[in-house]
Amino acid sequence: MQTLKVREKKVSVHTYNYDNIIEFLNITKDILENPTVKQMKNFRQHYDCSCYEHCLEVAYWSYLFCKKYGWDYVSAARGAMLHDLFLYDWRGSKKKLHLKHFHAFLHPQIALYNAEKLFNLNDKEKDIIVKHMWPVTLLSFPKYKESFLITIFDKRSALKSFFEYNKKQFSNTKFYRYAYIFFTGLLFRIF
């Protein structure tokens, strides 16, 4: 039996129950098992999180929220799982990657192109994928409430990664060491 993992940890939040996990896995099974989608595990998205883990996290949060409020949770989960299906390391230069525009503006179209080659997408799923970077892409405002929700959860996931990464980087001992160096330097400037 397949288990849902988010950031290499089994999901264990009080709102996540077994029935929701099983339903989510059934909705996204063809996506999760697709070899091309699994390639997202090879690309880092935010800090120490792969594209696959990021999409899985956004998809599950979207599924739970949409299900709770009676929205289209199937399209939300499926679209969110594919929203970053761009399959390259975006940290390389534009020139090296042969991109005409910056990654933030271009990757939604690349993800949609890749997703359409693999799956039959409905209009809502397409909108979720191509508009998930709003408000960075100002002119591509989400058409559906589910699309707008994915933009929020996408940013939430990025922020979560940022804070988790920095928490690891600045453990208490490192924090005190840097604080000591900073304040020592400050004292020498004053005196």
mmCIF file with all atom_site columns, C-alpha atoms in Angstrom:
data_model
loop_
_atom_site.group_PDB
_atom_site.id
_atom_site.type_symbol
_atom_site.label_atom_id
_atom_site.label_alt_id
_atom_site.label_comp_id
_atom_site.label_asym_id
_atom_site.label_entity_id
_atom_site.label_seq_id
_atom_site.pdbx_PDB_ins_code
_atom_site.Cartn_x
_atom_site.Cartn_y
_atom_site.Cartn_z
_atom_site.occupancy
_atom_site.B_iso_or_equiv
_atom_site.pdbx_formal_charge
_atom_site.auth_seq_id
_atom_site.auth_comp_id
_atom_site.auth_asym_id
_atom_site.auth_atom_id
_atom_site.pdbx_PDB_model_num
ATOM 1   C CA . MET A 1 1   ? 0.000   0.000  0.000   1.00 0.00 ? 1   MET A CA 1
ATOM 2   C CA . GLN A 1 2   ? 1.233   3.463  -0.895  1.00 0.00 ? 2   GLN A CA 1
ATOM 3   C CA . THR A 1 3   ? 1.780   6.015  1.870   1.00 0.00 ? 3   THR A CA 1
ATOM 4   C CA . LEU A 1 4   ? 1.733   9.761  1.446   1.00 0.00 ? 4   LEU A CA 1
ATOM 5   C CA . LYS A 1 5   ? 4.981   11.474 2.337   1.00 0.00 ? 5   LYS A CA 1
ATOM 6   C CA . VAL A 1 6   ? 5.504   15.197 2.487   1.00 0.00 ? 6   VAL A CA 1
ATOM 7   C CA . ARG A 1 7   ? 9.112   16.327 2.791   1.00 0.00 ? 7   ARG A CA 1
ATOM 8   C CA . GLU A 1 8   ? 10.165  12.744 3.566   1.00 0.00 ? 8   GLU A CA 1
ATOM 9   C CA . LYS A 1 9   ? 7.913   12.610 6.630   1.00 0.00 ? 9   LYS A CA 1
ATOM 10  C CA . LYS A 1 10  ? 4.683   10.693 6.901   1.00 0.00 ? 10  LYS A CA 1
ATOM 11  C CA . VAL A 1 11  ? 1.766   13.073 7.107   1.00 0.00 ? 11  VAL A CA 1
ATOM 12  C CA . SER A 1 12  ? 0.690   13.300 10.727  1.00 0.00 ? 12  SER A CA 1
ATOM 13  C CA . VAL A 1 13  ? -1.284  16.492 11.155  1.00 0.00 ? 13  VAL A CA 1
ATOM 14  C CA . HIS A 1 14  ? -4.588  16.199 13.032  1.00 0.00 ? 14  HIS A CA 1
ATOM 15  C CA . THR A 1 15  ? -6.671  17.241 9.996   1.00 0.00 ? 15  THR A CA 1
ATOM 16  C CA . TYR A 1 16  ? -5.128  14.511 7.851   1.00 0.00 ? 16  TYR A CA 1
ATOM 17  C CA . ASN A 1 17  ? -6.966  11.268 8.285   1.00 0.00 ? 17  ASN A CA 1
ATOM 18  C CA . TYR A 1 18  ? -6.580  7.908  6.614   1.00 0.00 ? 18  TYR A CA 1
ATOM 19  C CA . ASP A 1 19  ? -9.669  8.285  4.406   1.00 0.00 ? 19  ASP A CA 1
ATOM 20  C CA . ASN A 1 20  ? -8.464  11.631 3.049   1.00 0.00 ? 20  ASN A CA 1
ATOM 21  C CA . ILE A 1 21  ? -5.025  10.242 2.282   1.00 0.00 ? 21  ILE A CA 1
ATOM 22  C CA . ILE A 1 22  ? -6.469  7.226  0.461   1.00 0.00 ? 22  ILE A CA 1
ATOM 23  C CA . GLU A 1 23  ? -8.874  9.409  -1.546  1.00 0.00 ? 23  GLU A CA 1
ATOM 24  C CA . PHE A 1 24  ? -6.077  11.851 -2.431  1.00 0.00 ? 24  PHE A CA 1
ATOM 25  C CA . LEU A 1 25  ? -3.850  8.979  -3.583  1.00 0.00 ? 25  LEU A CA 1
ATOM 26  C CA . ASN A 1 26  ? -6.680  7.567  -5.711  1.00 0.00 ? 26  ASN A CA 1
ATOM 27  C CA . ILE A 1 27  ? -7.301  10.965 -7.338  1.00 0.00 ? 27  ILE A CA 1
ATOM 28  C CA . THR A 1 28  ? -3.626  11.519 -8.143  1.00 0.00 ? 28  THR A CA 1
ATOM 29  C CA . LYS A 1 29  ? -2.477  7.906  -8.596  1.00 0.00 ? 29  LYS A CA 1
ATOM 30  C CA . ASP A 1 30  ? -1.848  8.131  -12.342 1.00 0.00 ? 30  ASP A CA 1
ATOM 31  C CA . ILE A 1 31  ? 0.142   11.340 -11.827 1.00 0.00 ? 31  ILE A CA 1
ATOM 32  C CA . LEU A 1 32  ? 2.162   10.062 -8.858  1.00 0.00 ? 32  LEU A CA 1
ATOM 33  C CA . GLU A 1 33  ? 3.074   6.851  -10.691 1.00 0.00 ? 33  GLU A CA 1
ATOM 34  C CA . ASN A 1 34  ? 4.017   8.528  -13.976 1.00 0.00 ? 34  ASN A CA 1
ATOM 35  C CA . PRO A 1 35  ? 7.772   8.156  -14.706 1.00 0.00 ? 35  PRO A CA 1
ATOM 36  C CA . THR A 1 36  ? 8.036   11.687 -16.110 1.00 0.00 ? 36  THR A CA 1
ATOM 37  C CA . VAL A 1 37  ? 6.390   13.182 -13.024 1.00 0.00 ? 37  VAL A CA 1
ATOM 38  C CA . LYS A 1 38  ? 8.726   11.137 -10.819 1.00 0.00 ? 38  LYS A CA 1
ATOM 39  C CA . GLN A 1 39  ? 11.647  12.930 -12.522 1.00 0.00 ? 39  GLN A CA 1
ATOM 40  C CA . MET A 1 40  ? 10.632  16.007 -10.492 1.00 0.00 ? 40  MET A CA 1
ATOM 41  C CA . LYS A 1 41  ? 12.301  14.266 -7.540  1.00 0.00 ? 41  LYS A CA 1
ATOM 42  C CA . ASN A 1 42  ? 15.647  14.997 -9.228  1.00 0.00 ? 42  ASN A CA 1
ATOM 43  C CA . PHE A 1 43  ? 15.201  18.768 -9.222  1.00 0.00 ? 43  PHE A CA 1
ATOM 44  C CA . ARG A 1 44  ? 15.432  20.993 -6.183  1.00 0.00 ? 44  ARG A CA 1
ATOM 45  C CA . GLN A 1 45  ? 12.615  23.510 -5.882  1.00 0.00 ? 45  GLN A CA 1
ATOM 46  C CA . HIS A 1 46  ? 12.970  25.564 -2.707  1.00 0.00 ? 46  HIS A CA 1
ATOM 47  C CA . TYR A 1 47  ? 16.037  25.081 -0.508  1.00 0.00 ? 47  TYR A CA 1
ATOM 48  C CA . ASP A 1 48  ? 16.119  21.373 0.448   1.00 0.00 ? 48  ASP A CA 1
ATOM 49  C CA . CYS A 1 49  ? 12.771  20.408 -1.089  1.00 0.00 ? 49  CYS A CA 1
ATOM 50  C CA . SER A 1 50  ? 12.401  18.685 -4.472  1.00 0.00 ? 50  SER A CA 1
ATOM 51  C CA . CYS A 1 51  ? 9.869   19.807 -7.072  1.00 0.00 ? 51  CYS A CA 1
ATOM 52  C CA . TYR A 1 52  ? 7.987   16.561 -6.475  1.00 0.00 ? 52  TYR A CA 1
ATOM 53  C CA . GLU A 1 53  ? 7.757   17.090 -2.706  1.00 0.00 ? 53  GLU A CA 1
ATOM 54  C CA . HIS A 1 54  ? 6.730   20.708 -3.212  1.00 0.00 ? 54  HIS A CA 1
ATOM 55  C CA . CYS A 1 55  ? 3.971   19.789 -5.681  1.00 0.00 ? 55  CYS A CA 1
ATOM 56  C CA . LEU A 1 56  ? 2.782   16.941 -3.457  1.00 0.00 ? 56  LEU A CA 1
ATOM 57  C CA . GLU A 1 57  ? 2.549   19.278 -0.480  1.00 0.00 ? 57  GLU A CA 1
ATOM 58  C CA . VAL A 1 58  ? 0.656   21.965 -2.420  1.00 0.00 ? 58  VAL A CA 1
ATOM 59  C CA . ALA A 1 59  ? -1.627  19.335 -3.970  1.00 0.00 ? 59  ALA A CA 1
ATOM 60  C CA . TYR A 1 60  ? -2.544  17.763 -0.629  1.00 0.00 ? 60  TYR A CA 1
ATOM 61  C CA . TRP A 1 61  ? -3.191  21.086 1.106   1.00 0.00 ? 61  TRP A CA 1
ATOM 62  C CA . SER A 1 62  ? -5.334  22.146 -1.873  1.00 0.00 ? 62  SER A CA 1
ATOM 63  C CA . TYR A 1 63  ? -7.230  18.865 -1.832  1.00 0.00 ? 63  TYR A CA 1
ATOM 64  C CA . LEU A 1 64  ? -8.034  19.215 1.887   1.00 0.00 ? 64  LEU A CA 1
ATOM 65  C CA . PHE A 1 65  ? -9.116  22.852 1.661   1.00 0.00 ? 65  PHE A CA 1
ATOM 66  C CA . CYS A 1 66  ? -11.253 22.380 -1.458  1.00 0.00 ? 66  CYS A CA 1
ATOM 67  C CA . LYS A 1 67  ? -12.887 19.258 -0.066  1.00 0.00 ? 67  LYS A CA 1
ATOM 68  C CA . LYS A 1 68  ? -13.714 21.020 3.196   1.00 0.00 ? 68  LYS A CA 1
ATOM 69  C CA . TYR A 1 69  ? -15.354 23.973 1.428   1.00 0.00 ? 69  TYR A CA 1
ATOM 70  C CA . GLY A 1 70  ? -17.119 22.049 -1.350  1.00 0.00 ? 70  GLY A CA 1
ATOM 71  C CA . TRP A 1 71  ? -14.872 23.224 -4.183  1.00 0.00 ? 71  TRP A CA 1
ATOM 72  C CA . ASP A 1 72  ? -13.506 21.078 -7.036  1.00 0.00 ? 72  ASP A CA 1
ATOM 73  C CA . TYR A 1 73  ? -10.916 19.169 -5.009  1.00 0.00 ? 73  TYR A CA 1
ATOM 74  C CA . VAL A 1 74  ? -10.164 16.706 -7.807  1.00 0.00 ? 74  VAL A CA 1
ATOM 75  C CA . SER A 1 75  ? -9.046  19.389 -10.274 1.00 0.00 ? 75  SER A CA 1
ATOM 76  C CA . ALA A 1 76  ? -7.259  21.281 -7.500  1.00 0.00 ? 76  ALA A CA 1
ATOM 77  C CA . ALA A 1 77  ? -5.236  18.236 -6.423  1.00 0.00 ? 77  ALA A CA 1
ATOM 78  C CA . ARG A 1 78  ? -4.393  17.167 -9.967  1.00 0.00 ? 78  ARG A CA 1
ATOM 79  C CA . GLY A 1 79  ? -3.522  20.662 -11.198 1.00 0.00 ? 79  GLY A CA 1
ATOM 80  C CA . ALA A 1 80  ? -1.419  21.398 -8.132  1.00 0.00 ? 80  ALA A CA 1
ATOM 81  C CA . MET A 1 81  ? 0.485   18.134 -8.543  1.00 0.00 ? 81  MET A CA 1
ATOM 82  C CA . LEU A 1 82  ? 1.484   19.228 -12.057 1.00 0.00 ? 82  LEU A CA 1
ATOM 83  C CA . HIS A 1 83  ? 2.015   22.954 -11.500 1.00 0.00 ? 83  HIS A CA 1
ATOM 84  C CA . ASP A 1 84  ? 5.832   22.746 -11.462 1.00 0.00 ? 84  ASP A CA 1
ATOM 85  C CA . LEU A 1 85  ? 6.389   20.005 -14.052 1.00 0.00 ? 85  LEU A CA 1
ATOM 86  C CA . PHE A 1 86  ? 9.191   21.920 -15.795 1.00 0.00 ? 86  PHE A CA 1
ATOM 87  C CA . LEU A 1 87  ? 11.974  19.300 -15.367 1.00 0.00 ? 87  LEU A CA 1
ATOM 88  C CA . TYR A 1 88  ? 15.144  21.399 -15.257 1.00 0.00 ? 88  TYR A CA 1
ATOM 89  C CA . ASP A 1 89  ? 17.306  23.020 -12.590 1.00 0.00 ? 89  ASP A CA 1
ATOM 90  C CA . TRP A 1 90  ? 16.030  26.577 -12.625 1.00 0.00 ? 90  TRP A CA 1
ATOM 91  C CA . ARG A 1 91  ? 19.042  27.862 -10.709 1.00 0.00 ? 91  ARG A CA 1
ATOM 92  C CA . GLY A 1 92  ? 21.131  27.853 -13.888 1.00 0.00 ? 92  GLY A CA 1
ATOM 93  C CA . SER A 1 93  ? 21.461  31.024 -15.925 1.00 0.00 ? 93  SER A CA 1
ATOM 94  C CA . LYS A 1 94  ? 18.938  31.950 -18.611 1.00 0.00 ? 94  LYS A CA 1
ATOM 95  C CA . LYS A 1 95  ? 21.678  31.686 -21.204 1.00 0.00 ? 95  LYS A CA 1
ATOM 96  C CA . LYS A 1 96  ? 22.821  28.256 -20.028 1.00 0.00 ? 96  LYS A CA 1
ATOM 97  C CA . LEU A 1 97  ? 19.232  26.967 -20.002 1.00 0.00 ? 97  LEU A CA 1
ATOM 98  C CA . HIS A 1 98  ? 18.452  28.604 -23.370 1.00 0.00 ? 98  HIS A CA 1
ATOM 99  C CA . LEU A 1 99  ? 15.477  30.450 -21.902 1.00 0.00 ? 99  LEU A CA 1
ATOM 100 C CA . LYS A 1 100 ? 14.148  33.654 -23.457 1.00 0.00 ? 100 LYS A CA 1
ATOM 101 C CA . HIS A 1 101 ? 12.660  34.902 -20.177 1.00 0.00 ? 101 HIS A CA 1
ATOM 102 C CA . PHE A 1 102 ? 13.239  34.378 -16.471 1.00 0.00 ? 102 PHE A CA 1
ATOM 103 C CA . HIS A 1 103 ? 12.173  31.065 -14.957 1.00 0.00 ? 103 HIS A CA 1
ATOM 104 C CA . ALA A 1 104 ? 9.425   32.648 -12.822 1.00 0.00 ? 104 ALA A CA 1
ATOM 105 C CA . PHE A 1 105 ? 7.634   33.904 -15.926 1.00 0.00 ? 105 PHE A CA 1
ATOM 106 C CA . LEU A 1 106 ? 8.291   30.972 -18.235 1.00 0.00 ? 106 LEU A CA 1
ATOM 107 C CA . HIS A 1 107 ? 7.977   27.766 -16.208 1.00 0.00 ? 107 HIS A CA 1
ATOM 108 C CA . PRO A 1 108 ? 4.154   27.749 -15.918 1.00 0.00 ? 108 PRO A CA 1
ATOM 109 C CA . GLN A 1 109 ? 3.879   27.439 -19.712 1.00 0.00 ? 109 GLN A CA 1
ATOM 110 C CA . ILE A 1 110 ? 6.578   24.749 -19.763 1.00 0.00 ? 110 ILE A CA 1
ATOM 111 C CA . ALA A 1 111 ? 4.779   22.835 -17.001 1.00 0.00 ? 111 ALA A CA 1
ATOM 112 C CA . LEU A 1 112 ? 1.483   23.066 -18.894 1.00 0.00 ? 112 LEU A CA 1
ATOM 113 C CA . TYR A 1 113 ? 3.129   21.884 -22.115 1.00 0.00 ? 113 TYR A CA 1
ATOM 114 C CA . ASN A 1 114 ? 4.679   18.886 -20.319 1.00 0.00 ? 114 ASN A CA 1
ATOM 115 C CA . ALA A 1 115 ? 1.458   18.058 -18.455 1.00 0.00 ? 115 ALA A CA 1
ATOM 116 C CA . GLU A 1 116 ? -0.666  18.184 -21.618 1.00 0.00 ? 116 GLU A CA 1
ATOM 117 C CA . LYS A 1 117 ? 1.658   15.677 -23.281 1.00 0.00 ? 117 LYS A CA 1
ATOM 118 C CA . LEU A 1 118 ? 1.064   13.222 -20.436 1.00 0.00 ? 118 LEU A CA 1
ATOM 119 C CA . PHE A 1 119 ? -2.522  13.748 -19.253 1.00 0.00 ? 119 PHE A CA 1
ATOM 120 C CA . ASN A 1 120 ? -5.940  14.884 -20.446 1.00 0.00 ? 120 ASN A CA 1
ATOM 121 C CA . LEU A 1 121 ? -6.448  18.093 -18.489 1.00 0.00 ? 121 LEU A CA 1
ATOM 122 C CA . ASN A 1 122 ? -9.663  20.009 -17.971 1.00 0.00 ? 122 ASN A CA 1
ATOM 123 C CA . ASP A 1 123 ? -9.789  23.817 -18.225 1.00 0.00 ? 123 ASP A CA 1
ATOM 124 C CA . LYS A 1 124 ? -9.501  24.277 -14.466 1.00 0.00 ? 124 LYS A CA 1
ATOM 125 C CA . GLU A 1 125 ? -6.374  22.106 -14.224 1.00 0.00 ? 125 GLU A CA 1
ATOM 126 C CA . LYS A 1 126 ? -4.801  24.026 -17.120 1.00 0.00 ? 126 LYS A CA 1
ATOM 127 C CA . ASP A 1 127 ? -5.614  27.336 -15.431 1.00 0.00 ? 127 ASP A CA 1
ATOM 128 C CA . ILE A 1 128 ? -4.124  26.113 -12.151 1.00 0.00 ? 128 ILE A CA 1
ATOM 129 C CA . ILE A 1 129 ? -0.862  25.174 -13.846 1.00 0.00 ? 129 ILE A CA 1
ATOM 130 C CA . VAL A 1 130 ? -0.436  28.241 -16.019 1.00 0.00 ? 130 VAL A CA 1
ATOM 131 C CA . LYS A 1 131 ? -1.577  30.827 -13.449 1.00 0.00 ? 131 LYS A CA 1
ATOM 132 C CA . HIS A 1 132 ? 0.062   29.525 -10.263 1.00 0.00 ? 132 HIS A CA 1
ATOM 133 C CA . MET A 1 133 ? 2.742   32.243 -10.322 1.00 0.00 ? 133 MET A CA 1
ATOM 134 C CA . TRP A 1 134 ? 0.276   35.086 -9.885  1.00 0.00 ? 134 TRP A CA 1
ATOM 135 C CA . PRO A 1 135 ? 0.891   37.842 -8.652  1.00 0.00 ? 135 PRO A CA 1
ATOM 136 C CA . VAL A 1 136 ? 4.462   37.601 -10.013 1.00 0.00 ? 136 VAL A CA 1
ATOM 137 C CA . THR A 1 137 ? 2.895   37.283 -13.453 1.00 0.00 ? 137 THR A CA 1
ATOM 138 C CA . LEU A 1 138 ? 0.519   40.213 -13.024 1.00 0.00 ? 138 LEU A CA 1
ATOM 139 C CA . LEU A 1 139 ? -1.429  39.791 -16.249 1.00 0.00 ? 139 LEU A CA 1
ATOM 140 C CA . SER A 1 140 ? -2.286  36.124 -15.728 1.00 0.00 ? 140 SER A CA 1
ATOM 141 C CA . PHE A 1 141 ? -4.929  36.421 -13.006 1.00 0.00 ? 141 PHE A CA 1
ATOM 142 C CA . PRO A 1 142 ? -6.427  33.057 -11.944 1.00 0.00 ? 142 PRO A CA 1
ATOM 143 C CA . LYS A 1 143 ? -9.818  32.369 -13.536 1.00 0.00 ? 143 LYS A CA 1
ATOM 144 C CA . TYR A 1 144 ? -11.075 29.886 -10.925 1.00 0.00 ? 144 TYR A CA 1
ATOM 145 C CA . LYS A 1 145 ? -11.114 30.008 -7.136  1.00 0.00 ? 145 LYS A CA 1
ATOM 146 C CA . GLU A 1 146 ? -9.155  26.736 -7.079  1.00 0.00 ? 146 GLU A CA 1
ATOM 147 C CA . SER A 1 147 ? -6.442  28.353 -9.228  1.00 0.00 ? 147 SER A CA 1
ATOM 148 C CA . PHE A 1 148 ? -6.230  31.279 -6.833  1.00 0.00 ? 148 PHE A CA 1
ATOM 149 C CA . LEU A 1 149 ? -5.990  28.880 -3.892  1.00 0.00 ? 149 LEU A CA 1
ATOM 150 C CA . ILE A 1 150 ? -3.054  27.048 -5.468  1.00 0.00 ? 150 ILE A CA 1
ATOM 151 C CA . THR A 1 151 ? -1.202  30.376 -5.852  1.00 0.00 ? 151 THR A CA 1
ATOM 152 C CA . ILE A 1 152 ? -1.601  30.891 -2.102  1.00 0.00 ? 152 ILE A CA 1
ATOM 153 C CA . PHE A 1 153 ? -0.540  27.365 -1.143  1.00 0.00 ? 153 PHE A CA 1
ATOM 154 C CA . ASP A 1 154 ? 2.393   27.567 -3.578  1.00 0.00 ? 154 ASP A CA 1
ATOM 155 C CA . LYS A 1 155 ? 3.684   30.670 -1.796  1.00 0.00 ? 155 LYS A CA 1
ATOM 156 C CA . ARG A 1 156 ? 2.963   29.095 1.599   1.00 0.00 ? 156 ARG A CA 1
ATOM 157 C CA . SER A 1 157 ? 5.041   26.056 0.685   1.00 0.00 ? 157 SER A CA 1
ATOM 158 C CA . ALA A 1 158 ? 7.935   28.254 -0.462  1.00 0.00 ? 158 ALA A CA 1
ATOM 159 C CA . LEU A 1 159 ? 7.825   30.225 2.790   1.00 0.00 ? 159 LEU A CA 1
ATOM 160 C CA . LYS A 1 160 ? 7.646   27.025 4.823   1.00 0.00 ? 160 LYS A CA 1
ATOM 161 C CA . SER A 1 161 ? 10.751  25.734 3.025   1.00 0.00 ? 161 SER A CA 1
ATOM 162 C CA . PHE A 1 162 ? 12.527  29.035 3.628   1.00 0.00 ? 162 PHE A CA 1
ATOM 163 C CA . PHE A 1 163 ? 11.860  28.999 7.374   1.00 0.00 ? 163 PHE A CA 1
ATOM 164 C CA . GLU A 1 164 ? 12.650  25.288 7.799   1.00 0.00 ? 164 GLU A CA 1
ATOM 165 C CA . TYR A 1 165 ? 15.931  25.700 5.930   1.00 0.00 ? 165 TYR A CA 1
ATOM 166 C CA . ASN A 1 166 ? 16.971  28.760 7.911   1.00 0.00 ? 166 ASN A CA 1
ATOM 167 C CA . LYS A 1 167 ? 16.005  27.105 11.177  1.00 0.00 ? 167 LYS A CA 1
ATOM 168 C CA . LYS A 1 168 ? 18.437  24.300 10.346  1.00 0.00 ? 168 LYS A CA 1
ATOM 169 C CA . GLN A 1 169 ? 21.134  26.730 9.235   1.00 0.00 ? 169 GLN A CA 1
ATOM 170 C CA . PHE A 1 170 ? 20.913  28.872 12.331  1.00 0.00 ? 170 PHE A CA 1
ATOM 171 C CA . SER A 1 171 ? 20.717  26.393 15.138  1.00 0.00 ? 171 SER A CA 1
ATOM 172 C CA . ASN A 1 172 ? 21.202  27.814 18.609  1.00 0.00 ? 172 ASN A CA 1
ATOM 173 C CA . THR A 1 173 ? 24.969  27.277 18.638  1.00 0.00 ? 173 THR A CA 1
ATOM 174 C CA . LYS A 1 174 ? 25.433  28.972 15.283  1.00 0.00 ? 174 LYS A CA 1
ATOM 175 C CA . PHE A 1 175 ? 23.146  31.798 16.322  1.00 0.00 ? 175 PHE A CA 1
ATOM 176 C CA . TYR A 1 176 ? 25.141  32.470 19.497  1.00 0.00 ? 176 TYR A CA 1
ATOM 177 C CA . ARG A 1 177 ? 28.432  32.254 17.596  1.00 0.00 ? 177 ARG A CA 1
ATOM 178 C CA . TYR A 1 178 ? 27.283  34.815 15.014  1.00 0.00 ? 178 TYR A CA 1
ATOM 179 C CA . ALA A 1 179 ? 25.743  37.017 17.693  1.00 0.00 ? 179 ALA A CA 1
ATOM 180 C CA . TYR A 1 180 ? 29.042  36.941 19.637  1.00 0.00 ? 180 TYR A CA 1
ATOM 181 C CA . ILE A 1 181 ? 31.039  37.892 16.531  1.00 0.00 ? 181 ILE A CA 1
ATOM 182 C CA . PHE A 1 182 ? 28.576  40.638 15.618  1.00 0.00 ? 182 PHE A CA 1
ATOM 183 C CA . PHE A 1 183 ? 28.473  42.193 19.090  1.00 0.00 ? 183 PHE A CA 1
ATOM 184 C CA . THR A 1 184 ? 32.245  41.863 19.547  1.00 0.00 ? 184 THR A CA 1
ATOM 185 C CA . GLY A 1 185 ? 32.766  43.703 16.270  1.00 0.00 ? 185 GLY A CA 1
ATOM 186 C CA . LEU A 1 186 ? 30.245  46.310 17.352  1.00 0.00 ? 186 LEU A CA 1
ATOM 187 C CA . LEU A 1 187 ? 32.054  46.832 20.673  1.00 0.00 ? 187 LEU A CA 1
ATOM 188 C CA . PHE A 1 188 ? 35.417  47.308 18.953  1.00 0.00 ? 188 PHE A CA 1
ATOM 189 C CA . ARG A 1 189 ? 33.898  49.959 16.693  1.00 0.00 ? 189 ARG A CA 1
ATOM 190 C CA . ILE A 1 190 ? 32.436  51.814 19.658  1.00 0.00 ? 190 ILE A CA 1
ATOM 191 C CA . PHE A 1 191 ? 35.577  51.722 21.830  1.00 0.00 ? 191 PHE A CA 1
#
